[in-house]
Short mmCIF file of N, CA and C in Angstrom, two decimals:
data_model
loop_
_atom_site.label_atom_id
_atom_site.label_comp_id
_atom_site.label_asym_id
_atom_site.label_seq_id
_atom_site.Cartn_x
_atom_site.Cartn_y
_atom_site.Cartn_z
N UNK A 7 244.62 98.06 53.66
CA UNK A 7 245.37 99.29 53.52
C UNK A 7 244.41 100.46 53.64
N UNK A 8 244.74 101.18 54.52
CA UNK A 8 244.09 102.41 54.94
C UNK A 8 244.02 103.51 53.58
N UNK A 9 242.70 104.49 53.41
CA UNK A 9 243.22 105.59 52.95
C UNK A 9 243.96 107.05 52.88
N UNK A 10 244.75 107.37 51.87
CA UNK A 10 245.73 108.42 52.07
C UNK A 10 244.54 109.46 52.65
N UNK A 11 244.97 109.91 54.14
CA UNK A 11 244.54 111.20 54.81
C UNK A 11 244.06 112.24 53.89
N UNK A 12 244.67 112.30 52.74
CA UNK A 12 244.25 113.53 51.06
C UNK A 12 242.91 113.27 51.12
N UNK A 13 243.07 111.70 50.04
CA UNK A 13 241.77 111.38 50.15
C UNK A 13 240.94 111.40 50.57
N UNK A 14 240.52 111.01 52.22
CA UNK A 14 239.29 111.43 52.55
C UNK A 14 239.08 112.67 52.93
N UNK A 15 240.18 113.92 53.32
CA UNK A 15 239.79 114.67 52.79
C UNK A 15 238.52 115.39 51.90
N UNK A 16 239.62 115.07 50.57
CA UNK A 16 238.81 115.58 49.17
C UNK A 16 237.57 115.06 49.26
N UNK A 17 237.11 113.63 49.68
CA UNK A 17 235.89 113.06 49.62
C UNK A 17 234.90 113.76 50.77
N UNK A 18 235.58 114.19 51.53
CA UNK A 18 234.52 115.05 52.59
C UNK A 18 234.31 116.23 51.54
N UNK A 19 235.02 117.05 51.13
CA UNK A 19 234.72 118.36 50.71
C UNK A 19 233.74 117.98 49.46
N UNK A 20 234.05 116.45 49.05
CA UNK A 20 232.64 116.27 47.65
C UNK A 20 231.22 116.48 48.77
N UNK A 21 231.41 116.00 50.24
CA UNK A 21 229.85 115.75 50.47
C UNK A 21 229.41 117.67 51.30
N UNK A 22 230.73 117.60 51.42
CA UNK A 22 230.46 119.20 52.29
C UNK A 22 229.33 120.16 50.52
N UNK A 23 230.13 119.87 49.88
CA UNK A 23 229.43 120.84 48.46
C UNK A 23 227.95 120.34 48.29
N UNK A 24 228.06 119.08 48.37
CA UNK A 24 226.36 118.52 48.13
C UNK A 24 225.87 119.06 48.85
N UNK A 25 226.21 119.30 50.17
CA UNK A 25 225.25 120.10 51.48
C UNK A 25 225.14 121.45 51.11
N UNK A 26 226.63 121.84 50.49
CA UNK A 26 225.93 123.74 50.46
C UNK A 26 226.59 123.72 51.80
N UNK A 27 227.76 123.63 52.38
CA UNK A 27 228.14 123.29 53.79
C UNK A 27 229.27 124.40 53.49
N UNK A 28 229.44 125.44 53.24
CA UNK A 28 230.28 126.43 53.18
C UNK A 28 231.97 126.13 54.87
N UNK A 29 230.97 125.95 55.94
CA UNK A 29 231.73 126.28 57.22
C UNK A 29 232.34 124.80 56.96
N UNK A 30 232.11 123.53 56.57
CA UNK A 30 232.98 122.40 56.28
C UNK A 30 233.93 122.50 55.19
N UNK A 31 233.65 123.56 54.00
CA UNK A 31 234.72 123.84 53.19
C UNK A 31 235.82 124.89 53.24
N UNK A 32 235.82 125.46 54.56
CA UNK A 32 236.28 126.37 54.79
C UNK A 32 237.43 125.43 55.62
N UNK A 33 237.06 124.80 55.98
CA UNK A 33 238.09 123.68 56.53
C UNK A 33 239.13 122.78 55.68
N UNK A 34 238.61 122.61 54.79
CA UNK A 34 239.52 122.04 53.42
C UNK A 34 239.93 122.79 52.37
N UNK A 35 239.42 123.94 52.06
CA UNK A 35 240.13 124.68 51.55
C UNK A 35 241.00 125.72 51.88
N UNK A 36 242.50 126.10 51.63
CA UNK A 36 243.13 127.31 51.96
C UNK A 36 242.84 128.35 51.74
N UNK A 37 242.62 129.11 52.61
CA UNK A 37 242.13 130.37 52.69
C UNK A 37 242.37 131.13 50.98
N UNK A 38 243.46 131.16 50.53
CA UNK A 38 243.95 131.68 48.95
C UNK A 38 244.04 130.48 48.08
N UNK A 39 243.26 129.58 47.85
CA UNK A 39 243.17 128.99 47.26
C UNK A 39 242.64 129.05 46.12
N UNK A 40 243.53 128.48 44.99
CA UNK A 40 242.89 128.98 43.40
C UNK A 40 242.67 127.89 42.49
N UNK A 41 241.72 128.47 41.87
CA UNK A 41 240.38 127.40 41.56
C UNK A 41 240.50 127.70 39.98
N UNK A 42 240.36 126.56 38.91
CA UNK A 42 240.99 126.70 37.27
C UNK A 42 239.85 126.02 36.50
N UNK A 43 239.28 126.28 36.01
CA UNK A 43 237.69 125.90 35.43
C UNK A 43 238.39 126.46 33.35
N UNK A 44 238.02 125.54 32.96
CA UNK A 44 238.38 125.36 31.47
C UNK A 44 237.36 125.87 30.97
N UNK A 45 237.46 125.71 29.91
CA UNK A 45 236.12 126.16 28.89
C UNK A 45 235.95 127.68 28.00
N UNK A 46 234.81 127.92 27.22
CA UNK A 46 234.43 129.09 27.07
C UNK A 46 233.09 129.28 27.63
N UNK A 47 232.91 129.92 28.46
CA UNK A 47 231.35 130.18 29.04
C UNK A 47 232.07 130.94 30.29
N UNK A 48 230.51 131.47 30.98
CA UNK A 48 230.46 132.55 31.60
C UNK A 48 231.36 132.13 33.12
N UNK A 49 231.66 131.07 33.41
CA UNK A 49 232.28 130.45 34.77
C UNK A 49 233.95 130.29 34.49
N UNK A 50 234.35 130.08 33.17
CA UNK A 50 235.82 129.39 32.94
C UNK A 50 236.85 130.84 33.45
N UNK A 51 237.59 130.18 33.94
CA UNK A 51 238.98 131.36 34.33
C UNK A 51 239.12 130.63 35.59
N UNK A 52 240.01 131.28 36.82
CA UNK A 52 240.69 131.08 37.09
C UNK A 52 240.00 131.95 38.60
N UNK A 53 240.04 131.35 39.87
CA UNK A 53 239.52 132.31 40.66
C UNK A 53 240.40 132.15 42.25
N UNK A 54 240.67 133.18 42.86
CA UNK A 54 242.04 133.13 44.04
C UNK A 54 240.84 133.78 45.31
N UNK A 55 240.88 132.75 46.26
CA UNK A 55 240.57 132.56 47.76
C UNK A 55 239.69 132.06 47.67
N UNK A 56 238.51 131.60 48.60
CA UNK A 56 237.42 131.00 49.24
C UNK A 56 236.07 131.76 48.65
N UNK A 57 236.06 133.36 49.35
CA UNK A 57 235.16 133.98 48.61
C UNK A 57 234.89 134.15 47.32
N UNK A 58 235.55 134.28 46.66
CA UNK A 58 235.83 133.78 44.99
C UNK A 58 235.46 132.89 44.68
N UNK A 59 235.72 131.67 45.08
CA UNK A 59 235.59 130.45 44.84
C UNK A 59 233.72 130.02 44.98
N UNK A 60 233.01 130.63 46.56
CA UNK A 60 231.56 130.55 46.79
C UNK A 60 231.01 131.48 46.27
N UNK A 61 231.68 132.25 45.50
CA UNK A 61 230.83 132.96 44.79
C UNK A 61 230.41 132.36 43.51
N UNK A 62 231.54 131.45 42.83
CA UNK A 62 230.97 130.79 41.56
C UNK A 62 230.69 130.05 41.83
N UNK A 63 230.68 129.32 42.59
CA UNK A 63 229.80 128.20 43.27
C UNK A 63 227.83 128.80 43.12
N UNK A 64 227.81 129.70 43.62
CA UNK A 64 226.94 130.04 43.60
C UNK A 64 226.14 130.31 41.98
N UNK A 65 227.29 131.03 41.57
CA UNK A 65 226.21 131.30 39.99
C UNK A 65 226.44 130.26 39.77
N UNK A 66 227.02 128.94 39.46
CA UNK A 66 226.88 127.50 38.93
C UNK A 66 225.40 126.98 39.16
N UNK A 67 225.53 127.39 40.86
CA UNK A 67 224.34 126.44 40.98
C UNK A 67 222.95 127.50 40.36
N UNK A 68 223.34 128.94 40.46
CA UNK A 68 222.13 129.60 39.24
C UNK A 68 221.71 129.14 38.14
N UNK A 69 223.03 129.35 37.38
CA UNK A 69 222.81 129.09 36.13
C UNK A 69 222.46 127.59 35.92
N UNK A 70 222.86 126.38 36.43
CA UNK A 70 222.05 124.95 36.27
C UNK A 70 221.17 125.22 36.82
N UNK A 71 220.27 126.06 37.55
CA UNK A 71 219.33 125.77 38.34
C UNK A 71 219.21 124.72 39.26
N UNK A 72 220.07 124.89 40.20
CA UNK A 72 220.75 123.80 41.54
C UNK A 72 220.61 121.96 40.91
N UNK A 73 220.65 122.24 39.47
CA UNK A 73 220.83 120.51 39.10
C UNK A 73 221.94 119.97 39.19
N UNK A 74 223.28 121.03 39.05
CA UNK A 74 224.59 120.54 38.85
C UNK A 74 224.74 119.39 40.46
N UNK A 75 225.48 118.46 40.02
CA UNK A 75 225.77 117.08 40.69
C UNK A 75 227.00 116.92 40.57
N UNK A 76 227.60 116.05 41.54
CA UNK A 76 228.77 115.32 41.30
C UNK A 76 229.39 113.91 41.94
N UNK A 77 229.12 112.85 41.31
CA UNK A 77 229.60 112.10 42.20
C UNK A 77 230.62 111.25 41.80
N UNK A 78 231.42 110.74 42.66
CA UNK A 78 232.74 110.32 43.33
C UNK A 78 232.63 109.06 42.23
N UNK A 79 233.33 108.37 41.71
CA UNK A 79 233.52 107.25 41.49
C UNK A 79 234.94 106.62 42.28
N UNK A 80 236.07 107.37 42.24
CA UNK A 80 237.33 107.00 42.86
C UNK A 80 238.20 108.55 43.08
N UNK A 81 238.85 108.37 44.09
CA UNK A 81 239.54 109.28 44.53
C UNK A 81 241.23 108.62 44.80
N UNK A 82 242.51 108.66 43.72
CA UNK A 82 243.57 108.37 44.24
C UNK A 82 244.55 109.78 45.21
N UNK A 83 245.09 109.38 46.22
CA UNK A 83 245.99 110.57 47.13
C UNK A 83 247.31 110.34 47.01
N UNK A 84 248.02 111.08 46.93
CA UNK A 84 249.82 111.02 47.81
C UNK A 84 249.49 111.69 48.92
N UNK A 85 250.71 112.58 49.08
CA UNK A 85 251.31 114.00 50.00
C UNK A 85 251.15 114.96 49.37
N UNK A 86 251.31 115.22 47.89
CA UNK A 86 251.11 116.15 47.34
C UNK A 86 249.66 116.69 46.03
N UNK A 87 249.26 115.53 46.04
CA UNK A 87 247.96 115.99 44.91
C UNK A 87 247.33 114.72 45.35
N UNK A 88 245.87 115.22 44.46
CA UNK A 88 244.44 114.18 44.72
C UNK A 88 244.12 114.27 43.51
N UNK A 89 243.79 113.29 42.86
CA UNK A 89 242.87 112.91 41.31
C UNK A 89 241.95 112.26 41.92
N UNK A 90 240.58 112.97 41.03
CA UNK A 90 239.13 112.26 41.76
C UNK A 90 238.62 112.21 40.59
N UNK A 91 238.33 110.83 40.34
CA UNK A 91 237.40 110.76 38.66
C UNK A 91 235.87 110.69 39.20
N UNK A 92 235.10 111.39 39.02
CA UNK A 92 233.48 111.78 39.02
C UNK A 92 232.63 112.25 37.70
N UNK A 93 231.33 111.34 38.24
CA UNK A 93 230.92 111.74 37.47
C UNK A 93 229.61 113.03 37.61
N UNK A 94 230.15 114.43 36.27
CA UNK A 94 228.87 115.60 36.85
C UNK A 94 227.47 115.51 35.62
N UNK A 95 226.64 116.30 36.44
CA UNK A 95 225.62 116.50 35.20
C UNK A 95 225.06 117.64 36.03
N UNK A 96 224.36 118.34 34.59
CA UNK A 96 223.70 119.13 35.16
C UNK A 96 222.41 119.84 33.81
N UNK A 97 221.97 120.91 34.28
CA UNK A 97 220.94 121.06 33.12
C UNK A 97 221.07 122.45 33.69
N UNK A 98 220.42 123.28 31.93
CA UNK A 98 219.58 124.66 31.78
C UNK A 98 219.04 124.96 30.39
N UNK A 99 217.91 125.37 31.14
CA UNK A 99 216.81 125.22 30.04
C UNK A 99 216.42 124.10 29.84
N UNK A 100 217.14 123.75 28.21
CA UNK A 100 216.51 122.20 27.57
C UNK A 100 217.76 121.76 27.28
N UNK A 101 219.13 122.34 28.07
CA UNK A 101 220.29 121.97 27.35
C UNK A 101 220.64 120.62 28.55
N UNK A 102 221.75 119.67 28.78
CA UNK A 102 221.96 118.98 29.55
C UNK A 102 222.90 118.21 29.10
N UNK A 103 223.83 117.86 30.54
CA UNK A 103 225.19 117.00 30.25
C UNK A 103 225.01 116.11 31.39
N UNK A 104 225.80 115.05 30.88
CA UNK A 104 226.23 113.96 32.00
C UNK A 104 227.51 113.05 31.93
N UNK A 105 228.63 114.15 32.55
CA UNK A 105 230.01 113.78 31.50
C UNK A 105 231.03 113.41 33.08
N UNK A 106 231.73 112.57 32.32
CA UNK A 106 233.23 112.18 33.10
C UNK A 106 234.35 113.21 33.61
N UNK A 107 234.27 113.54 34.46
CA UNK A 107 235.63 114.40 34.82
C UNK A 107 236.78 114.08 35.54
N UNK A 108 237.89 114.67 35.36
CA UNK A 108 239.10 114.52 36.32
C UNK A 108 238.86 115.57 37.16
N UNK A 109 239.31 115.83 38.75
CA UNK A 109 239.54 116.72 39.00
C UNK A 109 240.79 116.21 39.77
N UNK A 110 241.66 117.49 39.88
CA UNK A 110 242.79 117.84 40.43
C UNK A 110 243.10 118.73 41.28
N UNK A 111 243.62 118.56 42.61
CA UNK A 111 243.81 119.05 43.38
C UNK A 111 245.77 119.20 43.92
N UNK A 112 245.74 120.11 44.20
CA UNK A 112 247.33 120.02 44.53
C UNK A 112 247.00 120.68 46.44
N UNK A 113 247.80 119.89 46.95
CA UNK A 113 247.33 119.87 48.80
C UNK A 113 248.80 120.96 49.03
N UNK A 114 248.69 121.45 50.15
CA UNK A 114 249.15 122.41 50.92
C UNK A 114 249.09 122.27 52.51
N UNK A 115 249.89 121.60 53.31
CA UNK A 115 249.65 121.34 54.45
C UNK A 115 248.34 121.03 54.96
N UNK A 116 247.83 119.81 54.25
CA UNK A 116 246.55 119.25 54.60
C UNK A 116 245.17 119.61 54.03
N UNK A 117 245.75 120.90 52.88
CA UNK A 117 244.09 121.71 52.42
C UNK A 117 244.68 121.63 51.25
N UNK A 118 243.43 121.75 50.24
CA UNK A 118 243.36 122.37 48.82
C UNK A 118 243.74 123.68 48.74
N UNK A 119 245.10 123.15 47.89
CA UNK A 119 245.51 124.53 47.51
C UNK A 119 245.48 125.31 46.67
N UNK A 120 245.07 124.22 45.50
CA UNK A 120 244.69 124.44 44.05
C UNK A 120 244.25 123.27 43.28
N UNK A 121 242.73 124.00 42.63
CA UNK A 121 241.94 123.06 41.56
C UNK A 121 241.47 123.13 40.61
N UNK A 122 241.96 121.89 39.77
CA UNK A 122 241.64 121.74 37.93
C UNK A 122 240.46 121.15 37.57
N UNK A 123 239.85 121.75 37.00
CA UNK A 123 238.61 120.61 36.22
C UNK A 123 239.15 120.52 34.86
N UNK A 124 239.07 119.10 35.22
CA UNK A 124 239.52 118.19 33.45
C UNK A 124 238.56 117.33 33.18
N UNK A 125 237.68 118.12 32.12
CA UNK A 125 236.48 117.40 31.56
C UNK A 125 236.64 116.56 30.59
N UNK A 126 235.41 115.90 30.46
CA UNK A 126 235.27 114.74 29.15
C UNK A 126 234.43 115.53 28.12
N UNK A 127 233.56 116.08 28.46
CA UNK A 127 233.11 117.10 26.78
C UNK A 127 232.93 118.25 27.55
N UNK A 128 233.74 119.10 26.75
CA UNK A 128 234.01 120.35 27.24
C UNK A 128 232.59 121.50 26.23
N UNK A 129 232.70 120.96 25.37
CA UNK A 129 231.40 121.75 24.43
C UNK A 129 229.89 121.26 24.95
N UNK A 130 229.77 120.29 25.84
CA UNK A 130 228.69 119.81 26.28
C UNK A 130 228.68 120.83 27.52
N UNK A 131 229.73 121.05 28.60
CA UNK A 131 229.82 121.56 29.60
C UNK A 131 229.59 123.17 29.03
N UNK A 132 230.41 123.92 28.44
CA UNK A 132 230.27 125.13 27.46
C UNK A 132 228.71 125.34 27.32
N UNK A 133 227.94 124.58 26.62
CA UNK A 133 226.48 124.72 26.00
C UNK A 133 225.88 124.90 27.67
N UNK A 134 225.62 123.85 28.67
CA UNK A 134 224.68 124.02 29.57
C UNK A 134 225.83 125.52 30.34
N UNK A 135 226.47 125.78 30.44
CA UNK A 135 227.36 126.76 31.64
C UNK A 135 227.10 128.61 30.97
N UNK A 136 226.59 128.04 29.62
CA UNK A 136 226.33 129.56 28.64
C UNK A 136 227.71 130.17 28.41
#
């Protein structure tokens, strides 16, 4: 059994981010696409289009000092959403996590239209994110 078209997808846009591949995520993500980050620290809220989106991309990878990671363990698809359980870590300073996440995606004619991070310690993520 083949995988849902979502899926590999989403799994390209995990390796497009490892690259720093902006012009491959511009391809999977919808142009107004809005992006939902939990927590209390300087990244959590809620951010609408692409530029928005590489822009916190960017202070993430500041503020970890380009340690933040993420990798894939499983990715399930429909037609309408993607759950990808991965695992992230990352460090700043002397602080550091290496935690389980959900992420969630809801698709839009073939792109991310909108995404959740659903963490496993959110006060671990909080401490390294400031």
């Amino acid at each position: 059994m083949s995988e849902h078209p979502h899926a590999t997808l989403v799994r390209e846009a995990y390796d497009a981010f490892a690259k720093g591949d902006l012009a491959a995520l511009d391809e999977v993500f919808a142009e107004d696409v809005r992006w939902h980050l939990p927590g209390r620290n300087q990244l959590s809220g809620s951010y609408v289009g692409r530029a928005a989106v590489y822009e916190m991309f960017g202070r993430l990878m500041a503020v970890t000092e380009g340690s933040f990671r993420i990798e894939v363990r499983t990715v399930l698809a429909d037609d309408e959403h993607v759950l990808a359980l991965v695992d992230v870590s990352a460090r700043s300073g002397e602080r550091s996590f290496a935690i389980t996440d959900v992420h969630v995606c809801r698709m839009e004619r073939g792109r991310i239209a909108e995404f959740w991070d659903t963490t496993g310690d959110q006060y671990a993520a909080d401490a390294v994110f400031g």
